[in-house]
Short mmCIF file of C-alpha atoms in Angstrom, two decimals:
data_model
loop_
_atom_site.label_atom_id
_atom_site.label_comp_id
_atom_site.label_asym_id
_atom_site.label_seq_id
_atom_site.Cartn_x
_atom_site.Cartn_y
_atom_site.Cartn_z
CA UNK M 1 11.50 78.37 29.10
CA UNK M 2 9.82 76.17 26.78
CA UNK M 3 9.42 72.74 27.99
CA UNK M 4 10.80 71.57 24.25
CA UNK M 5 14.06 73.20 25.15
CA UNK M 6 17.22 70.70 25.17
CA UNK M 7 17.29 68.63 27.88
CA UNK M 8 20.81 69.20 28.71
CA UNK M 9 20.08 72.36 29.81
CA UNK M 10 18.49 71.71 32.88
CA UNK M 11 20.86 72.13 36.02
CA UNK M 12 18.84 71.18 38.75
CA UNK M 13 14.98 69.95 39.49
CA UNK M 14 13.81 70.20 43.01
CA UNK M 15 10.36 68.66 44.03
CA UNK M 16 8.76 70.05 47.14
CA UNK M 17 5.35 70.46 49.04
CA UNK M 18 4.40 74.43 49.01
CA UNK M 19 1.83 75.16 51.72
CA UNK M 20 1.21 78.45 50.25
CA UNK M 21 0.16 79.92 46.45
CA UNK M 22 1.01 80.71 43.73
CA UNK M 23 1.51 76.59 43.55
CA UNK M 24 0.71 75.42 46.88
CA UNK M 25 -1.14 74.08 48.76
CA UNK M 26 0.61 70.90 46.82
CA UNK M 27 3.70 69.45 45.58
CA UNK M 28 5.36 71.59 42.52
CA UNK M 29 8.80 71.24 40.98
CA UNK M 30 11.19 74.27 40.13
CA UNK M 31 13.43 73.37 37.17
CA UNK M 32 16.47 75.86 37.23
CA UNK M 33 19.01 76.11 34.11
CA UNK M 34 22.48 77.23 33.86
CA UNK M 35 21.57 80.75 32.63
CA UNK M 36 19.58 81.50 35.87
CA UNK M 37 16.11 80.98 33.99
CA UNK M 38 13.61 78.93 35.79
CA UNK M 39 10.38 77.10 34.96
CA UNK M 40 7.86 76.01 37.94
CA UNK M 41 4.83 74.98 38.41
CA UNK M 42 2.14 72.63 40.57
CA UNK M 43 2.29 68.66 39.86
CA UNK M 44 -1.15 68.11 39.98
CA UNK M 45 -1.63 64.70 38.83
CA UNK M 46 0.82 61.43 37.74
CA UNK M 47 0.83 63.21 34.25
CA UNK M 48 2.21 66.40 35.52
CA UNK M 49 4.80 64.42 37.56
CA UNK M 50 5.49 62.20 34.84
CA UNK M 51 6.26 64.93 32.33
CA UNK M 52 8.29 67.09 34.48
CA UNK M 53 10.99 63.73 35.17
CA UNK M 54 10.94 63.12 31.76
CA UNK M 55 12.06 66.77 30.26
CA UNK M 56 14.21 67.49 33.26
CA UNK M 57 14.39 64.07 35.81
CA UNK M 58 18.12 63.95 34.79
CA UNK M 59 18.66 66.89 37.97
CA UNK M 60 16.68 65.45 40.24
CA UNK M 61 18.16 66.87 43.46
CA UNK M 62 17.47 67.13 47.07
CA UNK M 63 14.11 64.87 47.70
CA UNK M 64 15.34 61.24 46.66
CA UNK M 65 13.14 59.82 43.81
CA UNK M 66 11.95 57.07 46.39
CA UNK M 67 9.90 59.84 48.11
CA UNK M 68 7.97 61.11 44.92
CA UNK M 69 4.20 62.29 45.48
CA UNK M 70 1.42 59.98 45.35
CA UNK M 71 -1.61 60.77 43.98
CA UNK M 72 -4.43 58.54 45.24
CA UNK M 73 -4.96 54.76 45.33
CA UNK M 74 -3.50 51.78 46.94
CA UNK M 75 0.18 51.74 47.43
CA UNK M 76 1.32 48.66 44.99
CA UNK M 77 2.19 45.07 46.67
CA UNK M 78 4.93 44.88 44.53
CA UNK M 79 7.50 48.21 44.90
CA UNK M 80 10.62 48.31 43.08
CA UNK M 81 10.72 49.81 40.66
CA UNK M 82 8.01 51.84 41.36
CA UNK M 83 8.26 55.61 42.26
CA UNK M 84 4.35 57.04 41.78
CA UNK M 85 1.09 55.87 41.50
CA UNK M 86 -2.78 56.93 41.09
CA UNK M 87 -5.79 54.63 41.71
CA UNK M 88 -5.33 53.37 37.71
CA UNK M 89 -1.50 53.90 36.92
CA UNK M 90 2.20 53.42 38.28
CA UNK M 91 5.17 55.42 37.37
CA UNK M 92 7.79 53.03 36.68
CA UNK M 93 11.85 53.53 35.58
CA UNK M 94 14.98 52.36 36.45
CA UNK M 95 16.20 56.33 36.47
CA UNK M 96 14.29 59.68 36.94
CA UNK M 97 14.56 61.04 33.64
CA UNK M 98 13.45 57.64 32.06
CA UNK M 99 10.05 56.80 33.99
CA UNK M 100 6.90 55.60 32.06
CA UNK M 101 3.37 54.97 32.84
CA UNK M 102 1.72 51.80 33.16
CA UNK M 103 -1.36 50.37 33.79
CA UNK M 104 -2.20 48.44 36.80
CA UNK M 105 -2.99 45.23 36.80
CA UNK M 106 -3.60 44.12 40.74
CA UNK M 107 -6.73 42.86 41.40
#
């Protein structure tokens, strides 16, 4: 499945910590469609995470969004809002499928 397919295709997204390969040891995300296909893989880093919501976010099911992977860095003062970070960046949205990366600016 390309990830430039329609959006609306996507029937479910699970995200979920794999202790084993091919993706694990780490999170990954398993986006399964309506025809049966799937598309997987290992969420790396905020980009991978970040990507994945946006293409398929919309079928976010079983982990609530509030419990999203972290990948290094401080957790923010300041919370709502905000579903991921790094040491540089937050993942921000009011949805799954609409998130956005911004810079931090705590000092």
């Amino acid at each position: 499945m390309s990830p430039h397919e329609p959006r609306s295709q996507a029937a479910a997204l699970r995200i979920t910590f794999e202790p084993v390969p091919p993706h694990g040891p780490g999170w990954c995300y398993r986006a399964t469609f309506q025809d049966g296909a799937s598309e997987s893989g290992p969420l790396r880093n905020l980009e991978d995470l970040t990507a994945v919501l946006q293409r398929w976010g919309h079928g976010l099911e079983g982990l609530p969004w509030s419990e999203l992977p972290t990948f290094g860095g401080e957790a923010p003062r300041e919370t709502e809002g905000v579903w991921s970070w790094d040491a540089t960046r937050l993942l921000v949205g009011d949805r799954p499928d609409v998130v956005r990366l911004l810079p931090r600016l705590e000092r």
